[in-house]
Short mmCIF file of C-alpha atoms in Angstrom, two decimals:
data_model
loop_
_atom_site.label_atom_id
_atom_site.label_comp_id
_atom_site.label_asym_id
_atom_site.label_seq_id
_atom_site.Cartn_x
_atom_site.Cartn_y
_atom_site.Cartn_z
CA MET A 8 261.91 -35.31 106.55
CA SER A 9 260.08 -34.21 103.39
CA THR A 10 261.11 -30.94 101.66
CA LYS A 11 257.89 -30.71 99.75
CA LYS A 12 255.92 -27.46 100.09
CA PHE A 13 253.27 -27.88 102.87
CA ASN A 14 250.77 -25.34 102.03
CA ASP A 15 249.95 -24.02 98.65
CA ASN A 16 247.09 -21.51 99.70
CA ASN A 17 249.27 -18.25 99.79
CA PHE A 18 246.34 -16.43 101.22
CA ILE A 19 246.22 -18.52 104.47
CA VAL A 20 249.73 -18.50 105.03
CA GLU A 21 249.82 -14.75 104.44
CA LYS A 22 247.10 -14.19 106.65
CA ILE A 23 248.78 -16.19 109.43
CA LYS A 24 252.03 -14.68 108.91
CA ASN A 25 250.43 -11.06 109.24
CA PHE A 26 248.93 -11.88 112.73
CA ARG A 27 252.05 -13.84 113.92
CA SER A 28 253.83 -10.55 112.91
CA LYS A 29 251.77 -8.39 114.84
CA ALA A 30 251.65 -10.83 117.95
CA ILE A 31 255.72 -10.65 117.86
CA LYS A 32 256.04 -6.89 117.73
CA LYS A 33 253.52 -6.67 120.85
CA ASN A 34 255.61 -9.16 122.68
CA TYR A 35 256.55 -8.28 126.17
CA ILE A 36 260.14 -7.80 127.49
CA TYR A 37 260.32 -10.15 130.44
CA GLU A 38 262.50 -8.97 133.67
CA GLU A 39 264.91 -11.46 135.10
CA LYS A 40 262.70 -12.61 138.17
CA GLN A 41 260.05 -13.78 135.34
CA LEU A 42 262.76 -15.74 133.17
CA ASN A 43 263.61 -17.64 136.48
CA LYS A 44 259.88 -18.89 136.89
CA PRO A 45 257.80 -21.20 134.44
CA ILE A 46 254.62 -19.46 132.79
CA SER A 47 252.67 -21.79 134.93
CA PHE A 48 252.55 -25.20 136.81
CA TRP A 49 250.30 -27.12 138.97
CA ILE A 50 249.09 -30.50 140.29
CA LYS A 51 245.71 -31.88 139.35
CA GLU A 52 244.09 -35.54 139.23
CA ASP A 53 244.54 -37.18 135.94
CA ARG A 54 244.67 -40.49 133.97
CA LEU A 55 247.95 -42.24 133.99
CA LEU A 56 248.51 -45.17 131.46
CA LYS A 57 246.36 -47.85 133.42
CA LYS A 58 244.90 -46.19 136.44
CA LYS A 59 244.09 -42.68 137.95
CA GLY A 60 246.84 -40.54 139.40
CA LYS A 61 248.04 -37.10 139.43
CA GLU A 62 249.58 -34.74 136.90
CA PHE A 63 252.70 -32.38 137.72
CA THR A 64 252.69 -29.83 134.99
CA ILE A 65 255.15 -27.44 133.95
CA ILE A 66 254.87 -24.98 131.27
CA LEU A 67 258.24 -23.39 130.51
CA ARG A 68 259.24 -20.00 129.01
CA THR A 69 261.40 -20.44 126.02
CA ARG A 70 262.09 -18.55 122.95
CA GLY A 71 259.19 -20.05 121.16
CA CYS A 72 258.20 -22.62 118.52
CA SER A 73 260.53 -22.71 115.64
CA TRP A 74 257.59 -23.24 112.99
CA ALA A 75 256.05 -20.11 114.42
CA LEU A 76 258.94 -18.00 114.20
CA GLY A 77 260.06 -19.24 110.91
CA PRO A 78 259.00 -18.74 107.35
CA GLY A 79 256.15 -21.02 107.85
CA GLY A 80 254.33 -18.48 109.84
CA GLY A 81 252.94 -21.07 112.59
CA CYS A 82 249.63 -22.72 112.66
CA SER A 83 246.32 -21.06 112.07
CA MET A 84 245.01 -21.56 115.75
CA CYS A 85 248.09 -21.09 118.00
CA GLY A 86 248.87 -17.69 119.77
CA TYR A 87 251.37 -19.44 122.34
CA ILE A 88 254.23 -17.67 120.95
CA GLN A 89 252.84 -14.44 122.99
CA ASP A 90 254.09 -16.43 126.15
CA SER A 91 257.86 -16.78 124.77
CA THR A 92 260.81 -14.57 124.88
CA ILE A 93 261.25 -14.64 121.01
CA GLU A 94 264.81 -14.00 121.73
CA LYS A 95 267.03 -16.72 122.52
CA ILE A 96 266.93 -17.47 126.40
CA ASP A 97 269.88 -18.11 128.69
CA GLN A 98 269.63 -22.06 129.49
CA ASN A 99 270.23 -21.23 133.17
CA HIS A 100 266.81 -19.54 133.15
CA ILE A 101 265.22 -22.83 131.90
CA LYS A 102 266.83 -24.77 134.60
CA ASN A 103 265.88 -22.12 137.27
CA GLN A 104 262.15 -22.65 136.08
CA ILE A 105 262.27 -26.37 136.76
CA ASP A 106 263.91 -25.82 140.00
CA PHE A 107 261.36 -23.21 141.12
CA ALA A 108 258.36 -25.58 140.15
CA PHE A 109 260.03 -28.44 141.85
CA GLN A 110 260.79 -26.59 145.08
CA GLU A 111 257.18 -25.23 145.22
CA LYS A 112 255.57 -28.63 144.84
CA ILE A 113 257.91 -31.54 145.88
CA SER A 114 256.86 -31.73 149.27
CA GLU A 115 253.13 -32.40 148.18
CA ILE A 116 254.19 -35.19 145.49
CA ILE A 117 256.61 -36.77 148.26
CA LYS A 118 253.65 -37.09 150.84
CA ASP A 119 250.92 -38.00 148.31
CA GLU A 120 250.11 -41.72 147.83
CA GLU A 121 249.15 -41.29 144.05
CA ASP A 122 251.73 -41.81 141.58
CA TYR A 123 252.37 -38.85 139.21
CA VAL A 124 252.84 -38.21 135.34
CA LEU A 125 255.16 -35.02 134.92
CA LYS A 126 254.11 -33.10 131.79
CA ILE A 127 256.58 -30.64 130.56
CA TYR A 128 255.30 -27.98 127.87
CA ASN A 129 257.30 -25.19 126.26
CA SER A 130 254.74 -24.31 123.72
CA GLY A 131 257.17 -25.45 121.20
CA SER A 132 259.58 -28.32 120.79
CA PHE A 133 261.31 -29.92 123.90
CA PHE A 134 264.33 -31.28 121.63
CA ASP A 135 264.91 -28.19 119.63
CA ASP A 136 268.38 -27.04 120.94
CA ASP A 137 267.35 -23.38 120.19
CA GLU A 138 264.65 -23.66 123.08
CA ILE A 139 266.07 -26.24 125.41
CA SER A 140 269.85 -27.37 125.03
CA GLU A 141 271.17 -30.93 125.22
CA GLY A 142 272.77 -29.86 128.59
CA THR A 143 269.60 -28.52 130.01
CA ARG A 144 267.73 -31.57 128.96
CA ASP A 145 270.13 -33.88 130.72
CA TYR A 146 269.62 -31.43 133.77
CA ILE A 147 266.02 -31.94 133.63
CA TYR A 148 266.26 -35.76 133.15
CA LYS A 149 268.55 -36.14 136.30
CA LYS A 150 266.08 -33.79 138.31
CA ILE A 151 263.23 -36.59 137.21
CA ALA A 152 264.94 -39.54 137.95
CA LYS A 153 265.46 -38.28 141.74
CA THR A 154 261.82 -38.03 142.16
CA PRO A 155 260.49 -41.85 142.61
CA LYS A 156 256.77 -40.79 142.74
CA ILE A 157 256.82 -39.75 138.79
CA ARG A 158 256.15 -42.83 136.87
CA GLU A 159 255.68 -41.40 133.56
CA VAL A 160 256.82 -38.38 131.67
CA VAL A 161 255.19 -36.45 128.88
CA ILE A 162 257.14 -33.80 126.54
CA GLU A 163 256.05 -32.21 123.14
CA SER A 164 258.09 -31.98 119.97
CA ARG A 165 257.68 -31.24 116.26
CA VAL A 166 258.75 -34.41 114.42
CA ASP A 167 261.75 -32.52 112.97
CA TYR A 168 263.49 -32.88 116.44
CA VAL A 169 262.62 -36.47 117.14
CA THR A 170 265.90 -37.97 116.58
CA ARG A 171 267.65 -41.18 117.51
CA GLU A 172 270.17 -39.09 119.57
CA ASN A 173 267.53 -37.35 121.45
CA LEU A 174 265.48 -40.47 122.31
CA THR A 175 268.89 -42.15 123.17
CA GLN A 176 269.76 -39.54 125.71
CA MET A 177 266.29 -39.55 127.51
CA LYS A 178 265.59 -43.05 127.26
CA SER A 179 269.24 -43.93 128.88
CA ALA A 180 268.41 -41.07 131.86
CA LEU A 181 264.78 -42.33 132.36
CA ASN A 182 264.96 -45.92 131.76
CA ASN A 183 262.57 -47.08 134.62
CA ILE A 184 259.95 -44.33 133.62
CA TYR A 185 257.21 -44.51 130.99
CA ILE A 186 257.96 -41.77 128.46
CA GLU A 187 255.53 -40.34 125.82
CA VAL A 188 256.56 -38.17 123.10
CA ALA A 189 253.52 -35.89 122.11
CA ILE A 190 253.20 -34.82 118.71
CA GLY A 191 250.65 -32.15 117.14
CA LEU A 192 249.33 -34.25 114.37
CA GLU A 193 245.83 -32.57 114.51
CA THR A 194 244.24 -35.08 111.98
CA VAL A 195 245.21 -37.78 109.49
CA ASN A 196 244.13 -35.83 106.59
CA ASP A 197 247.07 -33.94 105.00
CA HIS A 198 244.84 -31.19 103.34
CA ILE A 199 243.10 -30.19 106.50
CA ARG A 200 246.29 -30.31 108.61
CA ASN A 201 248.73 -28.42 106.21
CA VAL A 202 246.05 -26.02 104.40
CA TYR A 203 243.62 -25.10 107.08
CA ILE A 204 245.75 -25.47 110.00
CA ASN A 205 248.99 -24.63 108.43
CA LYS A 206 250.90 -27.38 110.60
CA GLY A 207 253.87 -28.12 108.29
CA LEU A 208 253.80 -31.92 108.83
CA PHE A 209 252.96 -34.74 106.46
CA PHE A 210 251.43 -37.99 107.75
CA LYS A 211 254.15 -39.96 106.66
CA ASP A 212 256.75 -38.13 108.54
CA PHE A 213 254.52 -38.77 111.63
CA LEU A 214 254.65 -42.58 110.84
CA GLU A 215 258.37 -42.60 110.83
CA VAL A 216 258.40 -41.11 114.12
CA ILE A 217 256.10 -43.89 115.57
CA HIS A 218 258.33 -46.48 114.17
CA LEU A 219 261.15 -44.77 115.61
CA CYS A 220 259.74 -44.29 118.99
CA LYS A 221 258.64 -47.83 119.20
CA ASN A 222 262.34 -49.07 118.83
CA TYR A 223 263.41 -47.13 121.65
CA GLY A 224 260.46 -48.34 123.98
CA ILE A 225 258.73 -45.17 124.12
CA GLY A 226 255.36 -44.16 123.54
CA VAL A 227 253.66 -41.61 121.53
CA ARG A 228 250.94 -39.23 122.42
CA ALA A 229 249.18 -37.90 119.10
CA TYR A 230 247.28 -34.63 119.56
CA LEU A 231 244.06 -34.16 117.67
CA LEU A 232 242.56 -30.66 116.93
CA PHE A 233 238.77 -31.09 117.56
CA LYS A 234 237.07 -28.80 115.00
CA PRO A 235 239.70 -26.92 112.81
CA PRO A 236 238.74 -23.86 111.26
CA PHE A 237 236.81 -24.03 107.75
CA LEU A 238 235.14 -27.36 109.11
CA ASN A 239 231.65 -27.36 110.36
CA GLU A 240 230.41 -29.60 113.34
CA GLN A 241 229.64 -32.60 111.48
CA SER A 242 232.71 -32.48 109.42
CA ALA A 243 234.61 -32.21 112.61
CA ILE A 244 232.97 -35.39 114.16
CA ASP A 245 233.81 -37.11 110.85
CA ASP A 246 237.29 -35.95 110.81
CA CYS A 247 238.04 -36.89 114.08
CA VAL A 248 236.48 -40.28 114.32
CA SER A 249 238.58 -41.05 111.11
CA SER A 250 241.59 -39.92 112.78
CA ILE A 251 240.89 -41.71 116.15
CA LEU A 252 240.49 -45.13 114.22
CA LYS A 253 243.49 -44.47 112.09
CA LEU A 254 245.62 -43.93 115.25
CA ALA A 255 244.28 -46.79 117.37
CA GLU A 256 245.25 -49.13 114.01
CA LEU A 257 248.50 -47.64 114.35
CA LYS A 258 248.55 -48.45 118.08
CA VAL A 259 249.56 -44.99 119.01
CA ASN A 260 249.66 -45.14 122.85
CA THR A 261 247.57 -41.90 123.68
CA ILE A 262 245.17 -39.74 121.75
CA SER A 263 244.51 -36.33 123.11
CA ILE A 264 241.60 -34.64 121.55
CA ASN A 265 242.01 -30.77 122.07
CA PRO A 266 238.92 -28.69 121.08
CA LEU A 267 240.03 -25.51 119.28
CA ASN A 268 239.83 -22.44 121.47
CA ILE A 269 240.06 -19.02 120.00
CA GLN A 270 243.72 -17.54 121.00
CA LYS A 271 244.51 -14.11 120.42
CA ASN A 272 246.31 -12.74 117.49
CA THR A 273 245.34 -16.05 115.32
CA LEU A 274 243.57 -16.59 111.96
CA THR A 275 240.85 -18.41 114.10
CA GLU A 276 240.31 -15.32 116.14
CA TYR A 277 239.98 -13.34 113.00
CA LEU A 278 237.39 -15.69 111.62
CA PHE A 279 235.83 -16.00 114.93
CA TYR A 280 234.86 -11.86 114.60
CA GLN A 281 233.64 -12.38 111.38
CA ASN A 282 231.06 -15.05 112.51
CA ARG A 283 232.85 -17.47 110.41
CA TYR A 284 233.83 -19.83 112.97
CA ARG A 285 232.28 -20.90 116.17
CA PRO A 286 234.29 -23.34 118.79
CA PRO A 287 232.82 -26.82 118.85
CA TRP A 288 229.94 -27.97 121.03
CA PHE A 289 230.22 -30.44 123.70
CA TYR A 290 227.54 -32.51 121.96
CA SER A 291 229.73 -33.00 118.93
CA LEU A 292 232.87 -33.93 120.98
CA PHE A 293 230.88 -36.64 122.95
CA LYS A 294 229.26 -37.90 119.45
CA CYS A 295 232.60 -38.34 118.27
CA ILE A 296 234.34 -40.28 121.03
CA VAL A 297 231.30 -42.62 121.36
CA LYS A 298 231.09 -43.28 117.69
CA ALA A 299 235.01 -43.99 117.34
CA CYS A 300 234.58 -46.23 120.33
CA HIS A 301 230.99 -48.08 119.12
CA GLU A 302 232.98 -48.62 115.80
CA ARG A 303 235.89 -50.52 117.32
CA ASP A 304 236.89 -51.36 121.14
CA ILE A 305 239.85 -48.97 121.13
CA LEU A 306 239.52 -48.31 124.78
CA LYS A 307 241.43 -51.61 125.38
CA GLU A 308 244.10 -50.35 122.99
CA VAL A 309 244.73 -46.73 123.36
CA ARG A 310 244.21 -43.92 126.17
CA ILE A 311 241.68 -41.22 124.96
CA ILE A 312 241.81 -37.95 126.93
CA SER A 313 240.90 -34.30 126.57
CA SER A 314 240.94 -31.34 128.88
CA PRO A 315 239.85 -28.36 126.99
CA SER A 316 241.25 -24.72 127.19
CA GLY A 317 238.57 -22.30 128.02
CA ALA A 318 235.73 -24.83 128.28
CA GLY A 319 232.34 -23.09 128.81
CA SER A 320 233.10 -19.69 127.51
CA LYS A 321 232.51 -18.22 124.15
CA ARG A 322 236.16 -18.87 122.96
CA GLY A 323 236.39 -22.50 124.08
CA ILE A 324 234.17 -25.64 123.52
CA HIS A 325 230.52 -24.85 124.88
CA ASN A 326 227.03 -25.65 124.21
CA CYS A 327 225.04 -22.64 125.10
CA LEU A 328 226.48 -20.32 127.62
CA LYS A 329 224.49 -21.51 130.36
CA ARG A 330 227.04 -22.61 133.16
CA GLU A 331 224.82 -25.47 134.44
CA CYS A 332 224.71 -26.93 130.88
CA ASN A 333 228.47 -26.98 130.38
CA GLU A 334 229.29 -27.78 133.81
CA ILE A 335 227.38 -30.94 133.24
CA PHE A 336 229.37 -31.90 130.03
CA LEU A 337 232.51 -30.93 131.33
CA THR A 338 232.17 -33.18 134.38
CA LYS A 339 230.93 -35.95 132.30
CA LEU A 340 234.18 -35.58 130.08
CA LYS A 341 236.43 -35.52 133.12
CA ASN A 342 234.74 -38.60 134.66
CA PHE A 343 235.38 -40.59 131.31
CA VAL A 344 239.01 -39.42 130.94
CA LEU A 345 239.95 -40.70 134.54
CA THR A 346 238.22 -44.08 134.05
CA GLN A 347 238.25 -44.55 130.14
CA ASP A 348 234.63 -45.65 130.76
CA ILE A 349 232.42 -44.53 127.73
CA LYS A 350 229.22 -44.79 129.67
CA PHE A 351 229.92 -41.17 130.83
CA LEU A 352 229.54 -39.82 127.36
CA ILE A 353 226.47 -41.89 126.41
CA ARG A 354 223.20 -39.57 125.87
CA SER A 355 220.69 -39.49 128.72
CA ASP A 356 217.72 -37.65 128.32
CA LYS A 357 218.17 -36.14 131.81
CA ASP A 358 221.61 -34.59 130.71
CA TYR A 359 220.41 -33.44 127.30
CA SER A 360 217.38 -31.59 128.52
CA CYS A 361 218.82 -28.27 127.85
CA ASP A 362 217.00 -26.14 125.04
CA CYS A 363 220.08 -25.68 123.35
CA LEU A 364 220.26 -29.18 121.99
CA VAL A 365 217.47 -28.20 119.43
CA LYS A 366 219.55 -25.27 118.16
CA TYR A 367 222.58 -27.71 117.81
CA GLN A 368 220.83 -30.23 115.86
CA LEU A 369 219.61 -27.53 113.45
CA GLN A 370 222.98 -25.88 113.02
CA LYS A 371 225.63 -28.68 113.18
CA ARG A 372 225.77 -29.15 109.21
CA TYR A 373 226.22 -25.32 108.66
CA ILE A 374 228.53 -23.80 111.40
#
């Protein structure tokens, strides 16, 4: 991977490091019983590769993201390090977290007629041995292989840890299950990614991982950050449309669009409190997806999903703060994700009747 310096804007990097340092100092000391349970886990309706199904999501508590803990300082919008242990965690705790989630949900999964996608998140890199060891990963794979309802598996990793060895181990253990490696690309624009987001990732390194995964018959899920800091609404639309079209051209399997939500002790929270950043509008997200799909019939080639955190609140994607306005758009977005039918996002006068539309149209090039 490239050794070139990622971000030449020392002011932004130092700000991010400062907030990260404060977050780590405030970090909570977890008791033994807390370390044996995942941060969260749930089952809900979701879109599988070719049909509707269910997701079984497990969020593991590990030591945290190496990029956030290292000299790079982490990403400008990410506060997930605050859910981590910071110190290295006993791998038996990770195994116990997996066991706990499965024990709580396995009967529901077995009885269900739907097929499942298992999503394992650890707010870092699944393939990073300092977070989850090779032995623990093998333990998890065996657990998955014994659950016939699980048809798809999604894990997250920085590109640094996506190696031939890690892919070989996973593919060998889960040969009959569709696997996707999710990577936080955020945008195809290197400047936005490495200066505004401080991601520490070059696009050419992402391309190497696509090629590597394809060689192993493993899918790639690209995360796109919708409205990174320092972009207004129109710029966010343009950047995301460009990214969607490029990723479709590269035959990425899934594009997950993540509208930025304000997390504690981050650069974006600092900008938010200074009124220098506003989370995106639903209007913008819909325009972005519709425009990308109209420019090219990409839904036949790639799955586009979006499940916004904090939707409808001041800190998450929202239009105005009227509950009914945001609920209409959130429902339409969920229907689009489940069906992959763009008609749910196309404007209708009935759904665009809120007064906030005028405010949005006036402000979208300035906020």
